[in-house]
């Protein structure tokens, strides 16, 4: 009797599954798994600010910033700006978190009040750059040139300055947890 109930239940389950399959016609769209569609949506979003900066160049970008409302704070999160010549660029208030600025020339750049979490500045030229009031956490300045730069009130927590040139850099130990 128990074997009969198990067989009846098994038959009922198979019939139910077959009915469900027949109720929804199998089309090309329904046969495509949804995981790849989600993966395609997760593809890195376009970087409009990085692209704009690259297209306009430093002079055009700075003119754009002068003519824009002061409330604009461009986001360069995960942007690849490596190896570019951005001397004198106005990135005041920009979010450069996780950006790649490796070997980028940023001489005399205005980076005041910027966010640089996990930013790669390895080998970057920041001679005379102003990084005052910036939040610079876990960033890499290995072999970077920060000579004559301004780091007053910048928070440099857990950033790596191995081999960096800090000759003439202005900093204050009152606000900066890392004093060298």
XYZ file of N, CA and C in Angstrom:
540
model
N 0.819 -1.189 0.000
C 0.000 0.000 0.000
C 0.869 1.262 0.000
N 1.935 1.234 0.820
C 2.836 2.378 0.876
C 3.528 2.566 -0.474
N 3.951 1.503 -1.115
C 4.600 1.572 -2.411
C 3.646 2.156 -3.453
N 2.379 1.863 -3.342
C 1.392 2.386 -4.266
C 1.255 3.896 -4.115
N 1.292 4.400 -2.843
C 1.195 5.838 -2.597
C 2.427 6.570 -3.161
N 3.611 5.999 -2.963
C 4.838 6.606 -3.475
C 4.787 6.667 -4.996
N 4.366 5.578 -5.623
C 4.271 5.542 -7.087
C 3.235 6.537 -7.583
N 2.128 6.677 -6.870
C 1.087 7.626 -7.252
C 1.602 9.058 -7.139
N 2.324 9.337 -6.055
C 2.888 10.671 -5.866
C 3.926 10.983 -6.946
N 4.770 10.008 -7.275
C 5.790 10.191 -8.309
C 5.130 10.480 -9.652
N 4.092 9.746 -9.975
C 3.373 9.938 -11.240
C 2.718 11.309 -11.266
N 2.144 11.708 -10.146
C 1.496 13.021 -10.062
C 2.519 14.138 -10.236
N 3.716 13.986 -9.654
C 4.758 15.002 -9.778
C 5.237 15.118 -11.220
N 5.409 14.005 -11.883
C 5.842 14.015 -13.283
C 4.781 14.673 -14.158
N 3.523 14.350 -13.880
C 2.433 14.935 -14.658
C 2.362 16.443 -14.430
N 2.568 16.874 -13.197
C 2.537 18.301 -12.868
C 3.681 19.031 -13.575
N 4.873 18.442 -13.563
C 6.021 19.060 -14.232
C 5.787 19.148 -15.737
N 5.242 18.122 -16.315
C 4.976 18.123 -17.752
C 3.946 19.180 -18.101
N 2.927 19.342 -17.267
C 1.898 20.349 -17.487
C 2.503 21.744 -17.434
N 3.406 21.962 -16.464
C 4.046 23.276 -16.327
C 4.886 23.593 -17.560
N 5.601 22.609 -18.063
C 6.418 22.832 -19.252
C 5.561 23.113 -20.476
N 4.458 22.424 -20.584
C 3.586 22.616 -21.736
C 2.810 23.922 -21.646
N 2.536 24.384 -20.418
C 1.768 25.612 -20.240
C 2.566 26.831 -20.706
N 3.878 26.812 -20.542
C 4.719 27.921 -20.974
C 5.465 27.488 -22.206
N 5.074 27.986 -23.363
C 5.764 27.562 -24.567
C 7.232 27.979 -24.504
N 8.094 27.099 -24.914
C 9.526 27.334 -24.880
C 9.915 28.127 -26.127
N 10.230 29.372 -25.907
C 10.648 30.235 -27.011
C 12.128 30.534 -26.854
N 12.712 31.172 -27.860
C 14.129 31.513 -27.785
C 14.390 32.451 -26.616
N 13.482 33.388 -26.375
C 13.656 34.345 -25.285
C 13.566 33.663 -23.932
N 12.618 32.731 -23.772
C 12.481 32.085 -22.473
C 13.548 31.024 -22.259
N 14.172 30.547 -23.329
C 15.215 29.541 -23.185
C 16.545 30.158 -22.777
N 16.703 31.471 -22.978
C 17.949 32.139 -22.616
C 18.012 32.310 -21.114
N 19.065 31.844 -20.491
C 19.177 32.010 -19.041
C 19.295 33.487 -18.675
N 18.818 33.828 -17.487
C 18.837 35.227 -17.065
C 20.184 35.633 -16.491
N 21.016 34.721 -16.081
C 22.307 35.075 -15.493
C 23.189 35.868 -16.451
N 23.329 35.450 -17.736
C 24.154 36.268 -18.630
C 23.595 37.674 -18.834
N 22.268 37.804 -18.835
C 21.679 39.131 -18.996
C 22.075 40.010 -17.817
N 22.058 39.453 -16.612
C 22.470 40.211 -15.436
C 23.949 40.548 -15.519
N 24.753 39.628 -15.990
C 26.187 39.872 -16.108
C 26.454 40.988 -17.108
N 25.676 41.043 -18.201
C 25.862 42.107 -19.172
C 25.476 43.459 -18.584
N 24.457 43.477 -17.725
C 24.069 44.713 -17.075
C 25.131 45.167 -16.091
N 25.898 44.236 -15.527
C 26.912 44.564 -14.542
C 28.208 45.035 -15.183
N 28.253 45.058 -16.511
C 29.437 45.548 -17.203
C 29.669 46.986 -16.776
N 30.937 47.362 -16.646
C 31.295 48.685 -16.173
C 30.547 49.776 -16.931
N 29.982 50.685 -16.169
C 29.239 51.797 -16.748
C 30.203 52.734 -17.467
N 29.713 53.444 -18.459
C 30.578 54.399 -19.139
C 31.053 55.477 -18.165
N 32.192 56.035 -18.438
C 32.802 57.037 -17.579
C 32.698 58.402 -18.251
N 31.555 59.085 -18.089
C 31.365 60.335 -18.823
C 32.356 61.428 -18.428
N 32.699 61.523 -17.138
C 33.617 62.586 -16.735
C 35.024 62.302 -17.244
N 35.469 61.056 -17.149
C 36.793 60.709 -17.650
C 36.885 60.921 -19.145
N 35.845 60.511 -19.860
C 35.817 60.703 -21.307
C 35.792 62.190 -21.656
N 35.018 62.968 -20.893
C 34.945 64.406 -21.132
C 36.304 65.059 -20.910
N 36.967 64.690 -19.826
C 38.289 65.239 -19.536
C 39.281 64.890 -20.645
N 39.246 63.652 -21.106
C 40.161 63.227 -22.178
C 39.870 63.972 -23.476
N 38.600 64.196 -23.786
C 38.226 64.866 -25.039
C 38.549 66.354 -25.004
N 38.257 66.995 -23.875
C 38.453 68.442 -23.784
C 39.905 68.830 -23.563
N 40.671 67.959 -22.945
C 42.027 68.318 -22.557
C 41.974 69.208 -21.330
N 43.128 69.494 -20.757
C 43.181 70.254 -19.507
C 42.605 71.654 -19.671
N 42.990 72.363 -20.714
C 42.518 73.736 -20.910
C 40.992 73.774 -21.087
N 40.459 72.900 -21.917
C 39.015 72.839 -22.131
C 38.270 72.409 -20.875
N 38.843 71.447 -20.147
C 38.227 70.977 -18.904
C 38.165 72.107 -17.884
N 39.276 72.826 -17.720
C 39.307 73.920 -16.743
C 38.317 75.019 -17.115
N 38.161 75.287 -18.408
C 37.167 76.264 -18.862
C 35.758 75.765 -18.538
N 35.516 74.489 -18.781
C 34.225 73.874 -18.443
C 33.939 74.013 -16.947
N 34.951 73.759 -16.131
C 34.763 73.870 -14.670
C 34.501 75.317 -14.263
N 35.170 76.274 -14.905
C 34.945 77.693 -14.578
C 33.516 78.115 -14.911
N 32.971 77.580 -15.992
C 31.630 77.966 -16.443
C 30.516 77.119 -15.834
N 30.872 76.092 -15.090
C 29.873 75.207 -14.476
C 29.533 75.703 -13.084
N 28.362 75.351 -12.621
C 28.012 75.707 -11.247
C 29.019 75.099 -10.276
N 29.269 75.799 -9.209
C 30.261 75.331 -8.237
C 29.813 74.063 -7.515
N 28.562 73.676 -7.710
C 28.071 72.474 -7.038
C 28.465 71.194 -7.761
N 29.008 71.305 -8.977
C 29.395 70.099 -9.720
C 30.649 69.507 -9.105
N 30.539 68.256 -8.710
C 31.678 67.498 -8.178
C 31.822 66.254 -9.041
N 32.680 66.314 -10.053
C 32.780 65.193 -10.986
C 33.259 63.912 -10.323
N 32.742 62.811 -10.804
C 33.078 61.501 -10.274
C 33.918 60.745 -11.292
N 35.102 60.350 -10.851
C 36.024 59.580 -11.686
C 36.269 58.211 -11.059
N 35.293 57.679 -10.354
C 35.448 56.398 -9.672
C 35.805 55.325 -10.694
N 36.884 54.616 -10.430
C 37.407 53.532 -11.271
C 37.816 53.999 -12.671
N 38.021 55.291 -12.862
C 38.462 55.796 -14.169
C 39.911 55.425 -14.424
N 40.247 55.225 -15.670
C 41.631 54.970 -16.056
C 42.168 56.233 -16.711
N 42.925 56.992 -15.943
C 43.550 58.208 -16.436
C 45.068 58.053 -16.411
N 45.516 56.822 -16.445
C 46.948 56.541 -16.328
C 47.730 57.088 -17.516
N 48.912 57.620 -17.196
C 49.835 58.079 -18.222
C 49.463 59.379 -18.910
N 48.385 60.022 -18.507
C 47.970 61.269 -19.158
C 48.759 62.461 -18.621
N 48.820 63.519 -19.398
C 49.399 64.775 -18.943
C 48.240 65.664 -18.507
N 48.051 65.767 -17.202
C 46.975 66.573 -16.637
C 47.542 67.723 -15.811
N 48.669 68.256 -16.240
C 49.298 69.363 -15.521
C 48.340 70.536 -15.422
N 48.144 71.035 -14.188
C 47.305 72.199 -13.958
C 45.817 71.946 -14.009
N 45.381 70.693 -14.033
C 43.958 70.378 -14.138
C 43.215 70.746 -12.850
N 41.973 71.185 -12.997
C 41.123 71.518 -11.855
C 40.232 70.314 -11.530
N 40.637 69.558 -10.533
C 39.836 68.434 -10.051
C 39.380 68.696 -8.615
N 39.184 69.959 -8.308
C 38.738 70.370 -6.984
C 37.390 69.711 -6.677
N 37.321 68.981 -5.564
C 36.080 68.346 -5.129
C 35.715 67.084 -5.887
N 36.617 66.581 -6.706
C 36.327 65.381 -7.506
C 36.435 64.120 -6.670
N 35.705 63.098 -7.066
C 35.812 61.780 -6.455
C 36.667 60.920 -7.375
N 37.877 60.637 -6.939
C 38.834 59.851 -7.709
C 39.049 58.480 -7.073
N 38.086 58.007 -6.315
C 38.221 56.732 -5.625
C 38.411 55.587 -6.609
N 39.372 54.741 -6.317
C 39.714 53.569 -7.139
C 40.125 53.937 -8.558
N 40.472 55.195 -8.789
C 40.918 55.606 -10.119
C 42.365 55.172 -10.329
N 42.717 54.950 -11.581
C 44.084 54.603 -11.946
C 44.761 55.848 -12.502
N 45.641 56.451 -11.696
C 46.397 57.626 -12.107
C 47.884 57.293 -12.160
N 48.174 56.040 -12.400
C 49.564 55.576 -12.452
C 50.309 56.324 -13.561
N 51.488 56.845 -13.194
C 52.368 57.562 -14.133
C 51.693 58.761 -14.790
N 50.701 59.340 -14.140
C 50.012 60.519 -14.657
C 50.734 61.771 -14.181
N 50.852 62.746 -15.048
C 51.467 64.016 -14.681
C 50.377 64.962 -14.192
N 50.459 65.320 -12.918
C 49.473 66.200 -12.295
C 50.170 67.400 -11.654
N 51.207 67.912 -12.299
C 51.929 69.059 -11.746
C 50.980 70.234 -11.582
N 51.060 70.881 -10.427
C 50.253 72.062 -10.109
C 48.748 71.803 -10.222
N 48.325 70.570 -10.137
C 46.894 70.230 -10.231
C 46.158 70.671 -8.972
N 44.919 71.085 -9.140
C 44.056 71.467 -8.026
C 43.232 70.247 -7.630
N 43.669 69.577 -6.575
C 42.993 68.381 -6.075
C 42.417 68.634 -4.682
N 42.191 69.913 -4.366
C 41.665 70.240 -3.042
C 40.305 69.587 -2.814
N 40.100 69.170 -1.580
C 38.799 68.633 -1.154
C 38.338 67.446 -2.006
N 39.273 66.700 -2.556
C 38.911 65.537 -3.375
C 38.894 64.267 -2.529
N 38.193 63.262 -3.019
C 38.148 61.954 -2.374
C 39.008 61.010 -3.187
N 39.972 60.398 -2.520
C 40.860 59.456 -3.193
C 40.990 58.203 -2.325
N 39.986 57.391 -2.344
C 40.005 56.131 -1.620
C 40.518 55.061 -2.568
N 41.556 54.345 -2.179
C 42.121 53.246 -2.970
C 42.568 53.719 -4.359
N 43.061 54.931 -4.465
C 43.506 55.483 -5.740
C 44.952 55.084 -5.998
N 45.261 54.713 -7.233
C 46.612 54.323 -7.612
C 47.325 55.520 -8.237
N 48.278 56.082 -7.492
C 49.076 57.204 -7.969
C 50.548 56.799 -8.058
N 50.803 55.534 -8.294
C 52.171 55.033 -8.395
C 52.896 55.751 -9.536
N 54.043 56.332 -9.210
C 54.853 57.007 -10.210
C 54.269 58.306 -10.737
N 53.207 58.796 -10.124
C 52.572 60.034 -10.587
C 53.442 61.241 -10.244
N 53.358 62.271 -11.063
C 54.082 63.519 -10.827
C 53.088 64.532 -10.270
N 53.168 64.758 -8.959
C 52.269 65.685 -8.275
C 53.043 66.901 -7.775
N 54.132 67.235 -8.455
C 54.963 68.374 -8.058
C 54.118 69.645 -8.015
N 54.068 70.296 -6.855
C 53.326 71.544 -6.708
C 51.819 71.395 -6.677
N 51.299 70.171 -6.623
C 49.841 69.950 -6.599
C 49.278 70.332 -5.232
N 48.027 70.736 -5.211
C 47.342 71.096 -3.968
C 46.337 70.005 -3.622
N 46.662 69.237 -2.572
C 45.794 68.156 -2.111
C 45.195 68.485 -0.740
N 45.192 69.754 -0.381
C 44.704 70.131 0.945
C 43.221 69.777 1.110
N 42.876 69.425 2.341
C 41.502 69.064 2.728
C 40.964 67.835 2.005
N 41.834 67.027 1.418
C 41.397 65.822 0.703
C 41.331 64.619 1.624
N 40.469 63.679 1.272
C 40.355 62.403 1.982
C 41.076 61.359 1.145
N 42.254 60.980 1.592
C 43.104 60.077 0.816
C 43.360 58.842 1.669
N 42.526 57.844 1.524
C 42.610 56.635 2.336
C 43.064 55.466 1.472
N 44.002 54.683 1.987
C 44.459 53.446 1.341
C 44.931 53.673 -0.101
N 45.477 54.826 -0.388
C 45.957 55.115 -1.738
C 47.440 54.802 -1.851
N 47.903 54.653 -3.082
C 49.286 54.265 -3.337
C 50.019 55.397 -4.042
N 51.061 55.911 -3.376
C 51.907 56.968 -3.909
C 53.333 56.457 -4.089
N 53.505 55.173 -4.353
C 54.831 54.574 -4.473
C 55.591 55.271 -5.599
N 56.792 55.749 -5.267
C 57.674 56.447 -6.214
C 57.032 57.676 -6.859
N 56.032 58.260 -6.221
C 55.392 59.466 -6.741
C 56.206 60.694 -6.347
N 56.113 61.751 -7.130
C 56.789 63.008 -6.827
C 55.770 63.979 -6.244
N 55.859 64.189 -4.938
C 54.976 65.125 -4.246
C 55.767 66.345 -3.774
N 56.905 66.599 -4.383
C 57.730 67.733 -3.958
C 56.963 69.036 -4.140
N 57.106 69.904 -3.151
C 56.458 71.222 -3.145
C 54.937 71.155 -3.226
N 54.348 70.013 -2.922
C 52.880 69.890 -2.928
C 52.315 70.373 -1.594
N 51.021 70.576 -1.548
C 50.345 71.015 -0.326
C 49.433 69.895 0.155
N 49.683 69.445 1.380
C 48.905 68.349 1.966
C 48.252 68.776 3.282
N 48.062 70.082 3.491
C 47.506 70.548 4.757
C 46.071 70.043 4.920
N 45.794 69.571 6.102
C 44.496 69.022 6.509
C 44.047 67.842 5.657
N 44.952 67.260 4.872
C 44.611 66.057 4.098
C 44.707 64.849 5.021
N 43.754 63.963 4.920
C 43.777 62.743 5.711
C 44.388 61.644 4.848
N 45.567 61.189 5.232
C 46.336 60.237 4.438
C 46.351 58.851 5.078
N 45.321 58.501 5.774
C 45.259 57.254 6.524
C 45.523 56.041 5.645
N 46.481 55.222 6.086
C 46.844 53.951 5.454
C 47.262 54.068 3.989
N 47.766 55.230 3.598
C 48.282 55.380 2.243
C 49.758 55.012 2.217
N 50.235 54.561 1.081
C 51.608 54.068 0.930
C 52.447 55.094 0.183
N 53.461 55.637 0.882
C 54.352 56.636 0.304
C 55.761 56.085 0.105
N 55.893 54.782 -0.072
C 57.199 54.161 -0.252
C 57.906 54.770 -1.460
N 59.102 55.308 -1.220
C 59.909 55.875 -2.293
C 59.403 57.191 -2.851
N 58.388 57.787 -2.227
C 57.837 59.054 -2.721
C 58.763 60.217 -2.371
N 58.814 61.209 -3.243
C 59.593 62.418 -3.007
C 58.683 63.434 -2.339
N 58.958 63.744 -1.075
C 58.140 64.679 -0.309
C 58.918 65.936 0.058
N 60.024 66.199 -0.631
C 60.852 67.363 -0.337
C 60.043 68.632 -0.588
N 59.959 69.465 0.433
C 59.238 70.733 0.317
C 57.729 70.614 0.414
N 57.209 69.427 0.647
C 55.751 69.263 0.771
C 55.271 69.941 2.052
N 54.191 70.694 1.940
C 53.628 71.381 3.102
C 52.534 70.502 3.708
N 52.691 70.261 4.988
C 51.727 69.425 5.691
C 51.606 69.922 7.113
N 50.573 69.524 7.788
C 50.427 69.878 9.193
C 50.149 68.621 9.991
N 50.829 68.486 11.103
C 50.669 67.286 11.926
C 49.452 67.377 12.838
N 48.913 68.572 13.022
C 47.737 68.714 13.875
C 46.547 67.975 13.264
N 46.357 68.085 11.973
C 45.214 67.473 11.305
C 45.544 66.170 10.617
N 46.811 65.905 10.429
C 47.214 64.736 9.665
C 47.689 63.630 10.592
N 47.043 62.470 10.589
C 47.452 61.380 11.487
C 48.799 60.787 11.097
N 49.243 61.045 9.890
C 50.522 60.502 9.446
C 51.472 61.665 9.231
N 52.470 61.772 10.058
C 53.481 62.813 9.895
C 54.819 62.142 9.677
N 55.552 62.614 8.703
C 56.838 62.019 8.422
C 57.914 63.045 8.647
